[in-house]
Short mmCIF file of C-alpha atoms in Angstrom, two decimals:
data_model
loop_
_atom_site.label_atom_id
_atom_site.label_comp_id
_atom_site.label_asym_id
_atom_site.label_seq_id
_atom_site.Cartn_x
_atom_site.Cartn_y
_atom_site.Cartn_z
CA ALA Z 1295 123.39 113.09 100.66
CA GLN Z 1296 123.18 110.09 102.94
CA LYS Z 1297 125.75 107.34 102.84
CA ILE Z 1298 126.02 104.02 104.64
CA THR Z 1299 129.31 102.14 104.82
CA GLN Z 1300 129.69 98.48 105.79
CA THR Z 1301 133.39 97.63 105.63
CA GLN Z 1302 133.13 93.89 106.31
CA PRO Z 1303 132.11 92.00 103.15
CA GLY Z 1304 132.21 88.72 105.08
CA MET Z 1305 132.36 87.60 108.69
CA PHE Z 1306 132.66 84.23 110.38
CA VAL Z 1307 131.57 83.41 113.93
CA GLN Z 1308 131.47 80.25 115.96
CA GLU Z 1309 128.03 79.05 117.03
CA LYS Z 1310 126.97 80.42 120.46
CA GLU Z 1311 129.49 83.27 120.32
CA ALA Z 1312 128.66 86.96 119.92
CA VAL Z 1313 129.47 88.90 116.75
CA THR Z 1314 129.51 92.60 115.86
CA LEU Z 1315 128.71 93.82 112.36
CA ASP Z 1316 130.00 97.31 111.63
CA CYS Z 1317 128.06 100.18 110.12
CA THR Z 1318 129.03 103.82 109.76
CA TYR Z 1319 126.87 106.51 108.28
CA ASP Z 1320 127.11 110.02 106.96
CA THR Z 1321 124.29 112.53 107.04
CA SER Z 1322 123.73 116.22 107.65
CA ASP Z 1323 120.25 115.60 109.03
CA GLN Z 1324 119.61 116.05 112.73
CA SER Z 1325 116.74 113.59 112.73
CA TYR Z 1326 117.28 110.21 111.15
CA GLY Z 1327 116.72 106.54 111.76
CA LEU Z 1328 118.98 103.53 111.46
CA PHE Z 1329 117.86 100.03 110.57
CA TRP Z 1330 119.27 96.57 110.26
CA TYR Z 1331 117.79 94.02 107.90
CA LYS Z 1332 118.63 90.33 107.46
CA GLN Z 1333 118.51 88.68 104.04
CA PRO Z 1334 118.79 84.87 104.16
CA SER Z 1335 119.63 82.86 101.07
CA SER Z 1336 115.92 82.63 100.28
CA GLY Z 1337 116.06 86.34 99.43
CA GLU Z 1338 113.46 88.05 101.59
CA MET Z 1339 114.32 91.15 103.62
CA ILE Z 1340 113.63 90.70 107.32
CA PHE Z 1341 113.54 93.73 109.61
CA LEU Z 1342 115.66 93.24 112.75
CA ILE Z 1343 116.04 96.44 114.71
CA TYR Z 1344 115.59 100.21 114.59
CA GLN Z 1345 117.33 103.14 116.31
CA GLY Z 1346 116.15 106.74 116.14
CA SER Z 1347 118.77 109.49 116.24
CA TYR Z 1348 117.19 111.00 119.36
CA ASP Z 1349 116.86 107.71 121.22
CA GLU Z 1350 119.16 107.86 124.23
CA GLN Z 1351 119.25 104.15 124.88
CA ASN Z 1352 120.58 101.55 122.49
CA ALA Z 1353 117.85 99.51 120.84
CA THR Z 1354 117.52 95.83 121.68
CA GLU Z 1355 115.36 93.10 120.18
CA GLY Z 1356 115.94 89.69 121.65
CA ARG Z 1357 119.46 88.57 120.68
CA TYR Z 1358 119.98 91.69 118.58
CA SER Z 1359 121.24 94.99 119.93
CA LEU Z 1360 122.33 98.13 118.17
CA ASN Z 1361 125.46 99.83 119.49
CA PHE Z 1362 124.67 103.44 118.59
CA GLN Z 1363 127.55 105.92 118.90
CA LYS Z 1364 126.23 109.19 117.55
CA ALA Z 1365 129.46 111.19 117.77
CA ARG Z 1366 131.29 108.49 115.82
CA LYS Z 1367 128.33 108.07 113.42
CA SER Z 1368 128.32 104.36 113.92
CA ALA Z 1369 125.44 101.91 114.39
CA ASN Z 1370 126.91 98.47 114.84
CA LEU Z 1371 124.72 95.38 115.13
CA VAL Z 1372 125.58 92.94 117.90
CA ILE Z 1373 124.20 89.42 117.70
CA SER Z 1374 124.58 87.48 120.92
CA ALA Z 1375 124.71 83.67 121.14
CA SER Z 1376 124.92 83.13 117.37
CA GLN Z 1377 122.86 80.36 115.84
CA LEU Z 1378 123.30 78.49 112.57
CA GLY Z 1379 120.13 80.17 111.32
CA ASP Z 1380 121.81 83.56 111.67
CA SER Z 1381 123.92 82.82 108.58
CA ALA Z 1382 122.72 85.44 106.10
CA MET Z 1383 123.50 88.79 104.52
CA TYR Z 1384 122.98 91.73 106.86
CA PHE Z 1385 122.23 95.24 105.66
CA CYS Z 1386 122.47 98.49 107.55
CA ALA Z 1387 120.16 101.25 106.30
CA MET Z 1388 119.36 104.85 107.14
CA ARG Z 1389 116.07 106.67 106.82
CA SER Z 1390 116.11 110.18 105.43
CA SER Z 1391 114.14 112.72 107.40
CA SER Z 1392 113.76 115.02 104.41
CA GLY Z 1393 111.45 114.55 101.50
CA SER Z 1394 107.89 113.37 101.45
CA ALA Z 1395 108.48 109.71 102.16
CA ARG Z 1396 110.62 107.72 104.48
CA GLN Z 1397 113.26 106.56 102.02
CA LEU Z 1398 115.98 104.16 103.04
CA THR Z 1399 119.61 104.24 101.93
CA PHE Z 1400 121.31 100.84 102.23
CA GLY Z 1401 124.89 99.77 102.75
CA SER Z 1402 126.49 97.06 100.63
CA GLY Z 1403 125.97 94.38 103.27
CA THR Z 1404 127.96 91.89 105.34
CA GLN Z 1405 127.72 88.16 104.69
CA LEU Z 1406 127.71 86.39 108.07
CA THR Z 1407 128.52 82.71 108.31
CA VAL Z 1408 127.95 80.89 111.59
CA LEU Z 1409 130.20 77.86 112.00
CA PRO Z 1410 129.09 74.77 113.95
CA ASN G 1473 97.06 89.47 106.20
CA ALA G 1474 99.50 88.84 103.35
CA GLY G 1475 101.67 91.96 103.89
CA VAL G 1476 103.41 92.97 100.65
CA THR G 1477 102.94 90.73 97.63
CA GLN G 1478 104.77 90.87 94.30
CA THR G 1479 104.13 89.22 90.97
CA PRO G 1480 105.76 87.58 89.16
CA LYS G 1481 108.46 85.87 91.25
CA PHE G 1482 110.67 85.19 88.23
CA GLN G 1483 110.77 86.63 84.73
CA VAL G 1484 113.05 86.31 81.71
CA LEU G 1485 112.83 88.99 79.00
CA LYS G 1486 114.60 89.65 75.75
CA THR G 1487 116.23 93.00 75.18
CA GLY G 1488 113.63 95.53 74.06
CA GLN G 1489 110.63 93.74 75.53
CA SER G 1490 108.39 95.48 78.03
CA MET G 1491 106.80 94.27 81.23
CA THR G 1492 105.12 95.46 84.40
CA LEU G 1493 105.99 94.27 87.89
CA GLN G 1494 103.02 94.32 90.24
CA CYS G 1495 103.04 95.10 93.95
CA ALA G 1496 100.20 95.21 96.46
CA GLN G 1497 100.02 95.74 100.21
CA ASP G 1498 97.16 95.11 102.59
CA MET G 1499 98.44 97.07 105.59
CA ASN G 1500 96.78 100.37 104.63
CA HIS G 1501 100.19 101.99 104.31
CA ASN G 1502 100.52 105.40 102.69
CA SER G 1503 104.02 105.06 101.22
CA MET G 1504 105.30 102.49 98.74
CA TYR G 1505 108.72 101.95 97.17
CA TRP G 1506 110.53 100.07 94.43
CA TYR G 1507 114.14 99.00 94.94
CA ARG G 1508 116.58 97.00 92.86
CA GLN G 1509 119.33 94.80 94.27
CA ASP G 1510 122.35 93.90 92.18
CA PRO G 1511 124.90 91.22 93.16
CA GLY G 1512 127.17 92.33 95.99
CA MET G 1513 125.24 95.52 96.56
CA GLY G 1514 122.61 96.84 98.85
CA LEU G 1515 119.19 97.93 97.67
CA ARG G 1516 118.90 101.09 95.61
CA LEU G 1517 115.71 103.10 95.39
CA ILE G 1518 114.17 103.37 91.91
CA TYR G 1519 110.91 105.23 92.60
CA TYR G 1520 108.67 105.86 95.54
CA SER G 1521 105.17 107.04 96.23
CA ALA G 1522 104.67 109.02 99.41
CA SER G 1523 100.91 108.77 99.16
CA GLU G 1524 98.20 107.81 96.71
CA GLY G 1525 98.44 110.00 93.62
CA THR G 1526 102.10 110.99 94.03
CA THR G 1527 105.30 109.44 92.72
CA ASP G 1528 108.92 110.60 92.86
CA LYS G 1529 112.24 109.48 91.46
CA GLY G 1530 114.75 107.73 93.64
CA GLU G 1531 118.44 107.07 93.09
CA VAL G 1532 118.22 105.02 89.87
CA PRO G 1533 115.00 105.88 87.95
CA ASN G 1534 116.28 105.75 84.36
CA GLY G 1535 114.54 103.14 82.22
CA TYR G 1536 111.58 102.74 84.56
CA ASN G 1537 108.12 104.17 85.06
CA VAL G 1538 105.72 103.68 87.95
CA SER G 1539 102.02 103.95 88.63
CA ARG G 1540 100.34 104.27 92.01
CA LEU G 1541 97.09 102.71 90.94
CA ASN G 1542 95.39 103.13 94.31
CA LYS G 1543 96.44 103.03 97.94
CA ARG G 1544 97.13 99.30 97.79
CA GLU G 1545 98.93 98.93 94.47
CA PHE G 1546 102.18 100.30 93.04
CA SER G 1547 103.47 98.97 89.72
CA LEU G 1548 106.87 99.26 88.05
CA ARG G 1549 107.13 99.25 84.25
CA LEU G 1550 110.10 98.55 82.04
CA GLU G 1551 109.24 99.97 78.63
CA SER G 1552 112.25 98.58 76.74
CA ALA G 1553 114.23 96.14 78.86
CA ALA G 1554 118.03 96.19 78.76
CA PRO G 1555 120.54 93.64 80.12
CA SER G 1556 121.61 96.26 82.70
CA GLN G 1557 118.16 95.90 84.24
CA THR G 1558 118.84 92.29 85.20
CA SER G 1559 118.36 92.43 88.95
CA VAL G 1560 116.16 91.46 91.87
CA TYR G 1561 113.35 93.95 92.39
CA PHE G 1562 111.80 94.56 95.79
CA CYS G 1563 108.64 96.43 96.59
CA ALA G 1564 108.20 97.87 100.08
CA SER G 1565 105.65 99.86 102.02
CA SER G 1566 105.57 101.95 105.17
CA GLU G 1567 103.19 103.97 107.24
CA ALA G 1568 104.82 107.36 106.74
CA SER G 1569 103.70 108.67 110.10
CA ILE G 1570 105.60 105.89 111.87
CA PRO G 1571 109.36 106.41 111.59
CA SER G 1572 110.42 102.81 111.92
CA GLU G 1573 110.37 99.92 109.50
CA GLN G 1574 109.63 99.35 105.87
CA PHE G 1575 107.92 96.07 105.03
CA PHE G 1576 109.32 94.26 102.01
CA GLY G 1577 107.79 91.94 99.47
CA PRO G 1578 109.50 88.66 98.51
CA GLY G 1579 111.17 90.11 95.42
CA THR G 1580 111.05 89.50 91.65
CA ARG G 1581 114.11 88.03 89.97
CA LEU G 1582 114.34 89.53 86.48
CA THR G 1583 116.78 88.43 83.78
CA VAL G 1584 117.11 90.37 80.55
CA LEU G 1585 118.89 88.50 77.75
#
């Protein structure tokens, strides 16, 4: 069974600084995918970034990068140059490679607050 | 292109009442999902539909039924609502052949009294 662990219930960062949100995962699959989603206070789920288990390079999307360390089973999200609008809940998720659909297993989330 | 839409946005039920949450997507995706999100927790999968005509249980299916009406629509039914089903419900869709990204609807906030 897949499991995602986010050990930081809450994080604070000063505006314009970088912040790392931790995510570790557990799976016996060889092929899997890792996602990060942002959930602002308005409630919608916004896709940020994706990393496949066979991707050799770390994924980047603008100010977001995923620090993928396969041997450690970690997939930390790095946000550079934090902005006030980055204040939100952030979820790490993993896609199962087994089964007939691409199901996602989510972690419990990290609430990020960006301070002015 | 509306993406994934859900109705209603808010609903209050009394214990024992029934209701159906509607979800539709206009991206021609094969797979659709229903999740619930409880306070302080991530999303948990209730049911999913890999393709039109198929449905399967997820992590927390008890108390729910689903119908994949056609490729666009996937509904979630609560036959006899219980206070433990108070939650925010999200519908999502994905193109199963593409490994990245599920697209989420805006959510339905359900309260069962």
